[in-house]
Amino acid sequence: MSDVIQLLPDHVANQIAAGEVVQRPASVIKELLENAIDAQATRIQVVIKDAGKTQIQVVDNGIGMSLTDARMSFERHATSKIKSAEDLFSLTTKGFRGEALASIAAIAHVELKTKDEESEVGTIIKIEGSEVSSQEACVTPQGTSISVKNLFYNIPARRNFLKSDAVETRHIIDEFQRVALAHPQISFDLFHNGSELFQLPETNFRQRITNIFGGKTNEKLVPVNEETELVEISGFVSKPEFAKKSRGEQFFFVNNRFIKSPYLNHAVTAAFDGLLKEKSYPGYFLYLKVDPRSIDINIHPTKTEIKFDDEHALYAILRSAIKHSLGQFNVAPVLDFERDANLDTPYDYKNREASVPGVEVDRDFNPFRQENSSGRSKPGTFRKEPAGKWESLYSGMQDEPIEKEEVRHIEFESEEVTGSLFDSSESEPEKSTFQLQKKYIVSTLKSGILVIDQHRAHTRILYEELLKNITVSAAVSQQLLFPLRLQFSSHEMEMLGEIKESLEQTGFVFSSLERDSVEISGIPTLISESEVEMLLEQLFSDLENEVPNNGFSQTDLLARSLAKGMAVKSGMLLNNTEQQHIVNRLFACKEPSLSPSNRSVFITLTVDELDKKFM
């Protein structure tokens, strides 16, 4: 038998490694941004075209690279971050594997321009599929500029698996926001197809959050600060009344690195126990500073998973710190019936020293001073006004007796209602339906009984009506007396811009769309003004989770999400007319037996099935 095991060529090995490191354009931006931060940059610019499929360019003003370092940076396992295995347990940099640039260069056309402080001229290197096509000297400012073009050009299968430009752009914005939130001391800019999406100046944590998620975010934040031997916790949590239906604004940073941790997320949720509505999630921006030797980052290629030495203690500290902040700023109620909240000392005055209050006395004050004609008072004089006679109190009143004729015309309203608004000959309509447990509508059939789930039935009715409005004819809109202004993140505003035309077909009227807010002057007739924000948040959550790929699926998803939010809920009391209306409209639908999510809307129980129950 001949030997069958052979060593793979370098370009094949690089393409295999690229599959783990580079999953989509957002992965490229994440790796390049982290390299720029490790290069001590204070200003970073990101330029993308066609959601990163055509071009990704990251420009920084960091320390740059020499000619030799620039060439070595594209070799596999070549890095300046670590030198020995022990360094893996005390990492202070973003990167350490030395695989990112080699993986990117294996599946794209890469152009690198760099110059360090000591060199007079810079270096430009062009690589296509791991092969260096040119290397020359060039004039460039200090720092590094990397341009990645035609991503996955030599792996067409991977390129075909990429989603639409809108979806890939959302992933890029997510990665950009995570890096920008972790480093508020660095200025970031993001441009897409020539338009500016973000311009974030150097600032503090709170202002960086406000710059990314909108000006209204500032009033939602509650500061969290706790310092222990194990961990230093800082950051913000959102107030319970601003909890959302999605998990969009939830960020953990450990040593300025974004991580995902369901265990720590549970600690935050436990701190909000009893303060949130059902299926609502709190927002948080929490920065944890721990000893690098107490964590392990080298677990996953994306470096978003971390192992802690003492997770249980970290859980308890995080939960207690958030609870303390919620109570400190009077967000969480205190169960003390004898305490007067007006007597509490504000936290701003807790450490201030007491000062003696100043008292001012007017030594010229005289209560018996008389005012003269010139407006000045003459000291030492007092004049007593003569009191009037008591008869003057009753002047103008006449003792005239009431005549008997006037008494005859006085009428009193009868307490007993003798009339009727409706003709007594009309009889009330006989009830053909009734409601069971405020959840099901029960109706009679010739062969038995019909049990309908009221929420699923109304969802099916609205779903078909909305589909018709979006695709055929626009729905009727009710105009608002005062336009409704809502605040959303730039990520959500981008999604709103994509589905704006479809929402207008359902009855929404948008007065203006800005970077972080929208003004609505008209809404569909089936919803109230108070439900609009919750409905749109649920729609954004559905769009993020189900990620439509084409126009039809987006229209279907939009109709399903709106119908689910606008339909009557289980537990809502319906009168007989409303019950009958739902039953009649349900069986006028094209598919009455299934909800938009393919669940049964109703069941039937025949007389034979009922007879078997009594056997």
Coordinates of C-alpha atoms in Angstrom, one line a residue:
M1 CA 0.0 0.0 0.0
S2 CA 1.4 3.4 -1.0
D3 CA 1.7 6.4 1.3
V4 CA -1.4 8.6 1.2
I5 CA -0.6 11.3 3.8
Q6 CA 1.0 14.4 2.4
L7 CA 1.8 17.9 3.6
L8 CA -0.6 20.6 2.3
P9 CA 0.8 23.5 0.3
D10 CA 1.0 26.8 2.2
H11 CA -1.7 28.6 0.1
V12 CA -4.1 25.7 0.8
A13 CA -3.4 25.7 4.5
N14 CA -4.0 29.5 4.5
Q15 CA -7.3 29.1 2.8
I16 CA -8.4 26.5 5.4
A17 CA -7.3 28.8 8.3
A18 CA -9.1 31.7 6.7
G19 CA -12.4 29.8 7.0
E20 CA -12.1 30.0 10.8
V21 CA -10.8 33.6 11.1
V22 CA -12.6 35.3 8.2
Q23 CA -16.2 34.3 8.0
R24 CA -17.6 37.5 6.4
P25 CA -16.5 41.1 5.7
A26 CA -17.2 42.1 9.3
S27 CA -14.5 39.6 10.5
V28 CA -11.9 41.4 8.3
I29 CA -12.9 44.8 9.8
K30 CA -12.7 43.4 13.4
E31 CA -9.2 42.0 12.8
L32 CA -7.9 45.1 11.1
L33 CA -9.3 47.4 13.8
E34 CA -7.7 45.4 16.6
N35 CA -4.3 45.6 14.8
A36 CA -4.7 49.4 14.5
I37 CA -5.5 49.6 18.3
D38 CA -2.5 47.4 19.1
A39 CA -0.4 49.9 17.0
Q40 CA -1.3 52.7 19.5
A41 CA -3.4 54.6 17.0
T42 CA -5.4 57.6 18.2
R43 CA -7.5 58.0 15.0
I44 CA -8.9 55.2 12.9
Q45 CA -10.9 55.5 9.6
V46 CA -12.8 52.6 8.0
V47 CA -14.0 52.9 4.4
I48 CA -16.2 50.1 2.9
K49 CA -17.8 49.6 -0.5
D50 CA -20.7 47.3 -1.3
A51 CA -20.9 46.1 2.4
G52 CA -17.2 45.1 2.2
K53 CA -17.5 42.7 -0.7
T54 CA -15.8 45.1 -3.1
Q55 CA -13.4 47.0 -0.8
I56 CA -12.5 47.4 2.9
Q57 CA -9.9 50.0 3.9
V58 CA -8.7 50.7 7.4
V59 CA -6.4 53.7 7.9
D60 CA -4.7 54.5 11.3
N61 CA -2.0 56.9 12.6
G62 CA -0.2 54.3 14.8
I63 CA 3.5 53.5 15.1
G64 CA 3.6 51.9 11.6
M65 CA 6.0 49.1 10.5
S66 CA 9.5 48.9 9.0
L67 CA 10.2 47.2 5.6
T68 CA 11.0 43.9 7.2
D69 CA 8.1 43.9 9.6
A70 CA 5.7 44.8 6.8
R71 CA 6.8 41.8 4.8
M72 CA 6.8 39.4 7.8
S73 CA 3.3 40.5 9.0
F74 CA 1.7 38.4 6.2
E75 CA 3.5 35.1 7.3
R76 CA 1.5 32.6 9.3
H77 CA 2.2 32.7 13.1
A78 CA 4.2 35.8 12.8
T79 CA 3.4 38.3 15.5
S80 CA 4.9 41.0 17.7
K81 CA 2.4 40.5 20.5
I82 CA 3.9 37.4 22.3
K83 CA 7.3 35.6 22.3
S84 CA 6.7 32.6 24.5
A85 CA 3.9 30.3 25.7
E86 CA 3.9 32.0 29.1
D87 CA 2.8 35.2 27.4
L88 CA -0.6 33.6 26.6
F89 CA -1.6 33.9 30.2
S90 CA -0.8 37.6 30.6
L91 CA -2.2 39.1 27.3
T92 CA -2.6 42.9 27.1
T93 CA -3.1 43.2 23.4
K94 CA -6.0 42.4 21.0
G95 CA -4.2 39.9 18.7
F96 CA -1.6 37.3 19.6
R97 CA -2.0 34.3 17.1
G98 CA -0.5 35.9 14.0
E99 CA -3.1 34.5 11.7
A100 CA -5.3 37.4 10.7
L101 CA -3.3 39.1 7.9
A102 CA -2.1 35.7 6.5
S103 CA -5.7 34.5 6.3
I104 CA -7.0 37.7 4.7
A105 CA -4.2 37.8 2.1
A106 CA -5.1 34.2 1.2
I107 CA -8.6 35.0 0.0
A108 CA -8.4 38.6 -1.2
H109 CA -6.3 41.2 -3.0
V110 CA -4.5 43.1 -0.2
E111 CA -2.6 46.4 -0.5
L112 CA -0.5 47.5 2.5
K113 CA 1.0 51.0 3.0
T114 CA 3.0 51.6 6.1
K115 CA 5.7 53.8 7.6
D116 CA 7.3 54.0 11.0
E117 CA 8.7 57.1 12.8
E118 CA 12.4 56.3 12.0
S119 CA 12.0 55.6 8.3
E120 CA 12.2 58.4 5.7
V121 CA 9.9 56.6 3.2
G122 CA 7.2 54.1 3.6
T123 CA 6.6 50.7 2.1
I124 CA 3.8 49.5 -0.2
I125 CA 3.1 45.7 -0.6
K126 CA 0.5 44.1 -2.9
I127 CA -0.5 40.5 -2.3
E128 CA -3.0 38.4 -4.3
G129 CA -4.0 35.0 -2.9
S130 CA -0.9 34.7 -0.6
E131 CA 1.4 35.6 -3.5
V132 CA 3.4 38.9 -3.3
S133 CA 2.9 40.7 -6.6
S134 CA 4.9 43.8 -5.8
Q135 CA 6.9 45.5 -3.0
E136 CA 8.1 49.0 -3.4
A137 CA 9.0 52.2 -1.5
C138 CA 6.4 54.9 -1.4
V139 CA 5.5 58.3 0.2
T140 CA 2.9 57.8 3.0
P141 CA 2.3 59.4 6.4
Q142 CA 3.3 57.6 9.6
G143 CA 0.9 54.8 10.3
T144 CA -0.7 52.0 8.4
S145 CA -3.3 51.7 5.6
I146 CA -4.6 48.3 4.6
S147 CA -7.0 47.9 1.6
V148 CA -8.7 44.5 1.1
K149 CA -10.4 44.1 -2.3
N150 CA -12.5 41.3 -3.9
L151 CA -13.0 39.2 -0.7
F152 CA -13.3 35.5 -1.4
Y153 CA -12.5 36.0 -5.1
N154 CA -10.8 32.6 -5.2
I155 CA -13.4 30.8 -3.1
P156 CA -16.7 31.4 -5.0
A157 CA -18.6 29.0 -2.7
R158 CA -17.9 31.2 0.3
R159 CA -18.8 34.3 -1.6
N160 CA -22.1 32.9 -2.6
F161 CA -23.0 32.2 1.0
L162 CA -22.7 35.9 1.9
K163 CA -26.0 37.6 2.6
S164 CA -27.4 40.8 1.0
D165 CA -25.6 44.1 1.3
A166 CA -28.0 45.3 4.0
V167 CA -27.4 42.3 6.2
E168 CA -23.6 42.3 5.8
T169 CA -23.6 46.1 6.5
R170 CA -25.5 45.5 9.8
H171 CA -22.8 42.9 10.8
I172 CA -20.1 45.4 10.0
I173 CA -21.8 48.1 12.1
D174 CA -22.1 45.7 15.0
E175 CA -18.4 44.9 15.0
F176 CA -17.5 48.6 14.6
Q177 CA -19.7 49.6 17.5
R178 CA -18.2 46.9 19.8
V179 CA -14.6 48.1 19.1
A180 CA -15.6 51.8 19.4
L181 CA -17.4 51.3 22.7
A182 CA -14.3 49.5 24.2
H183 CA -12.0 52.3 23.3
P184 CA -13.6 55.7 23.7
Q185 CA -10.2 57.4 23.9
I186 CA -9.7 56.7 20.2
S187 CA -11.4 58.6 17.4
F188 CA -13.3 56.4 14.9
D189 CA -14.9 57.2 11.5
L190 CA -17.0 54.8 9.3
F191 CA -17.8 55.5 5.6
H192 CA -20.0 53.3 3.4
N193 CA -20.3 53.9 -0.4
G194 CA -19.2 57.5 0.1
S195 CA -21.6 58.4 2.9
E196 CA -20.6 58.9 6.5
L197 CA -22.3 56.5 9.0
F198 CA -20.3 57.3 12.1
Q199 CA -18.0 60.1 13.2
L200 CA -17.0 59.4 16.8
P201 CA -14.6 61.9 18.5
E202 CA -12.3 61.1 21.4
T203 CA -14.4 61.2 24.5
N204 CA -15.5 59.3 27.7
F205 CA -17.5 56.1 28.1
R206 CA -20.9 57.8 28.6
Q207 CA -20.5 60.2 25.7
R208 CA -19.3 57.4 23.4
I209 CA -22.5 55.4 24.2
T210 CA -24.6 58.5 23.5
N211 CA -22.8 59.2 20.2
I212 CA -23.5 55.7 19.0
F213 CA -27.0 55.1 20.2
G214 CA -28.5 58.5 20.1
G215 CA -28.9 61.5 22.4
K216 CA -31.9 60.1 24.3
T217 CA -29.7 57.3 25.6
N218 CA -28.1 59.5 28.2
E219 CA -31.2 59.8 30.3
K220 CA -31.7 56.0 30.3
L221 CA -28.3 55.2 31.9
V222 CA -27.6 54.3 35.5
P223 CA -23.9 54.3 36.6
V224 CA -22.4 51.1 38.0
N225 CA -19.1 51.3 39.9
E226 CA -17.5 48.7 42.1
E227 CA -13.9 47.9 43.0
T228 CA -12.8 44.7 44.6
E229 CA -9.6 42.6 44.8
L230 CA -11.0 40.3 42.1
V231 CA -12.5 42.7 39.6
E232 CA -13.1 46.4 38.9
I233 CA -16.6 47.0 37.5
S234 CA -17.6 50.2 35.8
G235 CA -20.2 51.2 33.2
F236 CA -23.9 51.7 32.9
V237 CA -27.2 49.8 33.0
S238 CA -30.4 51.1 31.5
K239 CA -33.4 51.9 33.7
P240 CA -36.1 49.2 33.8
E241 CA -38.7 51.3 32.1
F242 CA -36.5 51.4 29.0
A243 CA -36.1 47.6 28.7
K244 CA -36.5 46.3 25.1
K245 CA -37.9 43.2 23.5
S246 CA -34.6 42.4 22.0
R247 CA -31.1 42.0 23.3
G248 CA -29.5 44.6 21.1
E249 CA -27.9 46.9 23.7
Q250 CA -26.1 44.4 25.8
F251 CA -22.3 44.7 25.9
F252 CA -19.7 43.1 28.2
F253 CA -16.1 44.3 27.9
V254 CA -13.2 42.5 29.8
N255 CA -9.9 44.4 29.7
N256 CA -11.3 46.5 26.8
R257 CA -12.2 43.4 24.8
F258 CA -15.8 42.6 23.8
I259 CA -17.0 39.2 25.0
K260 CA -20.2 37.1 25.1
S261 CA -21.0 35.4 28.4
P262 CA -24.5 33.9 29.0
Y263 CA -23.4 33.3 32.6
L264 CA -22.7 37.0 33.3
N265 CA -25.7 38.0 31.4
H266 CA -27.8 35.9 33.8
A267 CA -26.2 37.8 36.7
V268 CA -27.4 41.1 35.2
T269 CA -30.9 39.7 34.6
A270 CA -31.0 38.4 38.2
A271 CA -30.2 42.0 39.5
F272 CA -33.3 43.3 37.6
D273 CA -35.5 40.5 39.1
G274 CA -39.0 41.9 39.7
L275 CA -38.3 45.2 37.8
L276 CA -38.9 44.1 34.2
K277 CA -41.9 43.2 32.2
E278 CA -42.3 39.7 30.8
K279 CA -40.0 39.0 27.8
S280 CA -38.2 42.3 28.3
Y281 CA -34.4 42.5 28.4
P282 CA -32.3 45.2 30.1
G283 CA -29.6 47.1 28.3
Y284 CA -26.1 47.4 29.8
F285 CA -22.6 48.6 28.9
L286 CA -20.3 47.0 31.5
Y287 CA -16.5 47.2 31.6
L288 CA -14.7 44.6 33.7
K289 CA -11.1 44.9 34.6
V290 CA -9.4 41.7 35.8
D291 CA -5.9 40.3 36.2
P292 CA -4.9 39.0 32.7
R293 CA -3.5 35.9 34.4
S294 CA -6.9 35.0 35.8
I295 CA -8.6 34.6 32.3
D296 CA -8.1 32.5 29.2
I297 CA -8.8 34.1 25.9
N298 CA -7.3 31.4 23.6
I299 CA -10.6 29.4 23.3
H300 CA -12.3 30.5 20.1
P301 CA -10.9 32.0 16.9
T302 CA -13.1 35.0 17.3
K303 CA -11.8 35.6 20.8
T304 CA -15.3 36.5 22.1
E305 CA -15.3 33.7 24.7
I306 CA -13.3 33.9 27.9
K307 CA -12.8 31.5 30.8
F308 CA -12.6 33.0 34.3
D309 CA -10.8 31.4 37.2
D310 CA -13.6 32.3 39.7
E311 CA -16.8 32.7 37.8
H312 CA -19.1 32.2 40.9
A313 CA -17.5 35.1 42.8
L314 CA -17.6 37.3 39.7
Y315 CA -21.3 36.5 39.3
A316 CA -22.1 37.5 42.9
I317 CA -20.1 40.7 42.7
L318 CA -21.7 41.8 39.4
R319 CA -25.2 41.1 40.6
S320 CA -24.7 43.0 43.9
A321 CA -23.0 46.0 42.2
I322 CA -26.0 46.4 39.8
K323 CA -28.5 46.0 42.6
H324 CA -26.7 48.6 44.7
S325 CA -26.7 51.1 41.8
L326 CA -30.4 50.6 41.1
G327 CA -31.2 51.2 44.8
Q328 CA -28.7 54.1 45.1
F329 CA -30.3 56.1 42.3
N330 CA -33.8 55.3 43.5
V331 CA -34.6 53.0 40.5
A332 CA -35.4 50.0 42.6
P333 CA -38.0 50.4 45.4
V334 CA -37.0 50.1 49.1
L335 CA -39.3 48.0 51.4
D336 CA -39.2 50.2 54.5
F337 CA -42.6 51.6 55.5
E338 CA -41.3 53.8 58.3
R339 CA -38.7 55.6 56.2
D340 CA -39.4 59.1 54.9
A341 CA -37.7 59.4 51.5
N342 CA -37.7 63.2 51.9
L343 CA -35.2 62.9 54.8
D344 CA -32.7 60.9 52.9
T345 CA -29.3 62.5 52.4
P346 CA -28.5 62.8 48.6
Y347 CA -25.4 60.8 47.6
D348 CA -23.9 64.1 46.2
Y349 CA -23.8 65.5 49.8
K350 CA -22.8 62.3 51.5
N351 CA -19.1 63.2 51.9
R352 CA -19.4 66.9 52.2
E353 CA -18.6 68.7 55.4
A354 CA -21.4 70.6 57.3
S355 CA -21.2 74.3 57.2
V356 CA -22.8 76.9 59.5
P357 CA -25.7 78.6 57.7
G358 CA -25.5 82.4 57.4
V359 CA -28.3 84.5 59.0
E360 CA -29.0 88.0 57.8
V361 CA -30.9 90.5 60.1
D362 CA -32.5 93.8 59.0
R363 CA -31.8 96.0 61.9
D364 CA -33.9 98.9 60.6
F365 CA -37.1 96.8 60.5
N366 CA -40.0 98.3 62.5
P367 CA -43.5 96.7 62.3
F368 CA -45.2 99.9 63.4
R369 CA -43.7 102.0 60.7
Q370 CA -46.3 104.1 58.8
E371 CA -46.1 104.7 55.0
N372 CA -46.5 108.4 54.0
S373 CA -47.6 109.8 50.7
S374 CA -44.1 109.6 49.2
G375 CA -43.9 105.9 49.8
R376 CA -41.5 106.2 52.7
S377 CA -42.4 105.2 56.3
K378 CA -42.3 107.6 59.2
P379 CA -40.9 106.0 62.3
G380 CA -42.6 106.2 65.6
T381 CA -46.2 106.9 64.3
F382 CA -49.1 104.6 64.3
R383 CA -52.7 105.4 63.2
K384 CA -55.7 103.3 64.1
E385 CA -58.4 102.9 61.5
P386 CA -61.9 103.4 62.8
A387 CA -63.9 100.3 62.8
G388 CA -67.2 100.2 60.8
K389 CA -70.6 99.5 62.2
W390 CA -71.8 95.9 62.3
E391 CA -74.9 96.9 60.2
S392 CA -72.6 97.5 57.2
L393 CA -72.0 93.8 56.9
Y394 CA -75.6 93.3 55.8
S395 CA -75.9 96.3 53.5
G396 CA -77.7 95.5 50.2
M397 CA -79.7 92.6 51.5
Q398 CA -83.5 92.8 51.4
D399 CA -85.9 90.7 53.3
E400 CA -88.4 90.0 50.5
P401 CA -90.8 87.1 51.1
I402 CA -91.0 84.4 48.4
E403 CA -94.4 84.5 46.7
K404 CA -96.6 81.5 46.4
E405 CA -96.7 81.6 42.6
E406 CA -92.9 81.2 42.4
V407 CA -93.1 78.1 44.6
R408 CA -95.5 76.5 42.3
H409 CA -93.1 76.6 39.3
I410 CA -90.3 74.8 41.1
E411 CA -89.7 71.3 39.6
F412 CA -87.6 68.5 40.9
E413 CA -85.8 65.9 38.8
S414 CA -87.2 62.4 39.3
E415 CA -84.7 59.8 40.6
E416 CA -86.5 57.1 38.7
V417 CA -85.9 56.8 35.0
T418 CA -89.2 56.3 33.3
G419 CA -88.2 56.5 29.6
S420 CA -86.2 54.1 27.4
L421 CA -83.6 54.8 24.8
F422 CA -84.6 51.8 22.7
D423 CA -87.8 50.3 21.7
S424 CA -88.8 47.5 24.1
S425 CA -90.1 45.4 21.3
E426 CA -86.5 44.8 20.1
S427 CA -85.0 41.7 21.6
E428 CA -81.3 41.1 22.3
P429 CA -79.5 39.0 19.7
E430 CA -79.0 35.4 20.7
K431 CA -75.4 34.6 21.6
S432 CA -73.8 32.1 19.2
T433 CA -70.2 32.3 20.7
F434 CA -68.7 32.7 24.1
Q435 CA -65.2 33.2 25.5
L436 CA -63.3 30.6 27.5
Q437 CA -60.6 31.7 30.0
K438 CA -60.2 34.9 28.0
K439 CA -58.1 32.9 25.5
Y440 CA -60.4 30.8 23.3
I441 CA -63.6 31.6 21.4
V442 CA -66.1 28.7 21.5
S443 CA -68.8 28.4 18.8
T444 CA -71.4 25.8 18.0
L445 CA -71.5 23.7 14.8
K446 CA -74.1 21.2 13.5
S447 CA -71.7 18.4 14.2
G448 CA -70.3 19.6 17.5
I449 CA -68.3 22.6 18.8
L450 CA -65.5 24.8 17.4
V451 CA -62.7 26.1 19.7
I452 CA -60.6 29.0 18.2
D453 CA -57.4 30.5 19.6
Q454 CA -58.3 34.2 19.5
H455 CA -54.7 35.5 19.2
R456 CA -53.7 33.1 16.4
A457 CA -57.0 33.8 14.6
H458 CA -56.6 37.5 14.7
T459 CA -53.0 37.2 13.7
R460 CA -54.0 35.2 10.6
I461 CA -56.6 37.9 9.8
L462 CA -54.2 40.8 10.1
Y463 CA -51.4 38.9 8.3
E464 CA -53.5 38.4 5.1
E465 CA -54.8 42.0 5.3
L466 CA -51.2 43.4 5.7
L467 CA -49.9 41.3 2.9
K468 CA -52.6 42.7 0.7
N469 CA -51.8 46.3 1.7
I470 CA -48.1 45.9 1.1
T471 CA -48.3 44.2 -2.2
V472 CA -51.6 45.5 -3.8
S473 CA -53.2 48.6 -2.2
A474 CA -52.1 50.9 0.6
A475 CA -54.0 50.8 3.9
V476 CA -55.9 53.6 5.5
S477 CA -53.9 55.7 8.0
Q478 CA -55.1 57.7 11.0
Q479 CA -53.3 61.1 11.3
L480 CA -51.9 62.0 14.7
L481 CA -52.8 65.4 16.2
F482 CA -49.2 65.7 17.5
P483 CA -46.5 63.9 15.6
L484 CA -44.8 61.1 17.5
R485 CA -40.9 61.3 17.7
L486 CA -39.1 58.1 18.6
Q487 CA -35.4 57.5 19.3
F488 CA -33.6 54.5 17.9
S489 CA -30.0 53.5 17.4
S490 CA -28.3 54.1 14.0
H491 CA -28.4 50.3 13.4
E492 CA -32.2 50.3 13.9
M493 CA -32.6 53.4 11.8
E494 CA -30.8 51.7 8.9
M495 CA -33.3 48.8 9.1
L496 CA -36.2 51.3 9.3
G497 CA -34.9 52.9 6.1
E498 CA -34.9 49.6 4.3
I499 CA -38.5 48.8 5.2
K500 CA -39.9 52.3 5.1
E501 CA -41.9 51.9 1.9
S502 CA -43.5 48.6 3.1
L503 CA -44.4 50.2 6.4
E504 CA -46.0 53.2 4.6
Q505 CA -48.2 50.7 2.7
T506 CA -49.5 49.4 6.0
G507 CA -50.6 52.8 7.2
F508 CA -47.5 54.4 8.7
V509 CA -46.7 58.0 7.7
F510 CA -43.1 59.2 8.4
S511 CA -42.6 63.0 8.5
S512 CA -38.8 62.7 8.8
L513 CA -36.0 60.2 9.2
E514 CA -32.9 61.4 10.9
R515 CA -29.7 59.7 12.0
D516 CA -31.0 58.5 15.4
S517 CA -34.7 59.5 15.5
V518 CA -37.9 59.3 13.4
E519 CA -41.0 61.4 13.4
I520 CA -44.3 59.6 12.7
S521 CA -47.4 61.7 11.8
G522 CA -49.7 58.8 10.9
I523 CA -50.3 55.2 12.1
P524 CA -52.4 52.2 11.0
T525 CA -56.0 52.4 12.2
L526 CA -55.7 49.0 14.1
I527 CA -53.1 50.2 16.6
S528 CA -53.0 52.9 19.2
E529 CA -50.3 55.6 19.6
S530 CA -48.9 54.0 22.8
E531 CA -48.2 50.7 21.0
V532 CA -46.1 52.1 18.1
E533 CA -42.7 52.1 19.8
M534 CA -43.2 48.5 21.2
L535 CA -44.4 47.3 17.7
L536 CA -41.4 48.7 15.9
E537 CA -38.9 47.3 18.5
Q538 CA -40.5 43.9 18.0
L539 CA -40.2 44.3 14.3
F540 CA -36.5 45.2 14.5
S541 CA -35.9 42.1 16.7
D542 CA -37.6 39.8 14.2
L543 CA -35.7 41.3 11.3
E544 CA -32.3 40.7 13.1
N545 CA -33.2 37.2 14.2
E546 CA -34.7 35.9 10.9
V547 CA -32.5 37.8 8.5
P548 CA -34.5 38.0 5.2
N549 CA -32.5 37.3 2.0
N550 CA -34.9 38.6 -0.7
G551 CA -37.8 41.0 -1.1
F552 CA -40.5 38.5 -0.8
S553 CA -39.3 37.0 2.5
Q554 CA -38.8 40.5 3.9
T555 CA -42.4 41.4 3.0
D556 CA -43.6 38.1 4.6
L557 CA -41.6 38.7 7.7
L558 CA -42.8 42.3 8.0
A559 CA -46.4 41.2 7.7
R560 CA -46.0 38.4 10.2
S561 CA -44.2 40.6 12.8
L562 CA -46.7 43.5 12.5
A563 CA -49.7 41.1 12.7
K564 CA -48.3 39.4 15.8
G565 CA -47.9 42.7 17.5
M566 CA -51.2 44.2 16.5
A567 CA -53.4 41.1 17.2
V568 CA -55.5 40.7 20.4
K569 CA -53.6 39.0 23.1
S570 CA -54.5 36.0 25.2
G571 CA -56.2 37.2 28.4
M572 CA -58.0 40.1 26.7
L573 CA -61.8 40.1 27.3
L574 CA -63.9 40.3 24.1
N575 CA -67.6 41.1 23.9
N576 CA -70.0 39.0 21.8
T577 CA -69.8 41.3 18.8
E578 CA -66.0 41.2 18.8
Q579 CA -66.0 37.4 19.1
Q580 CA -68.4 37.0 16.2
H581 CA -66.4 39.5 14.1
I582 CA -63.2 37.4 14.6
V583 CA -65.0 34.2 13.7
N584 CA -66.6 35.6 10.5
R585 CA -63.3 37.2 9.3
L586 CA -61.3 34.1 10.1
F587 CA -63.3 31.9 7.8
A588 CA -63.1 34.5 5.1
C589 CA -59.3 34.1 5.0
K590 CA -57.5 32.0 2.4
E591 CA -55.9 29.7 5.0
P592 CA -58.0 29.9 8.2
S593 CA -56.7 26.7 9.8
L594 CA -53.0 27.8 10.2
S595 CA -51.4 30.9 11.8
P596 CA -48.6 32.7 9.9
S597 CA -46.2 30.6 12.0
N598 CA -47.9 27.4 10.8
R599 CA -49.7 26.6 14.1
S600 CA -53.3 25.4 14.4
V601 CA -55.8 28.2 14.8
F602 CA -58.9 26.1 15.7
I603 CA -60.0 22.6 16.6
T604 CA -63.4 20.9 16.3
L605 CA -65.0 18.4 18.6
T606 CA -67.7 16.3 17.1
V607 CA -70.6 14.9 19.1
D608 CA -69.2 11.4 18.7
E609 CA -65.9 12.5 20.3
L610 CA -67.8 14.0 23.1
D611 CA -69.9 10.9 23.6
K612 CA -66.7 8.8 23.9
K613 CA -65.6 11.1 26.7
F614 CA -68.6 9.9 28.8
M615 CA -68.2 6.2 28.1

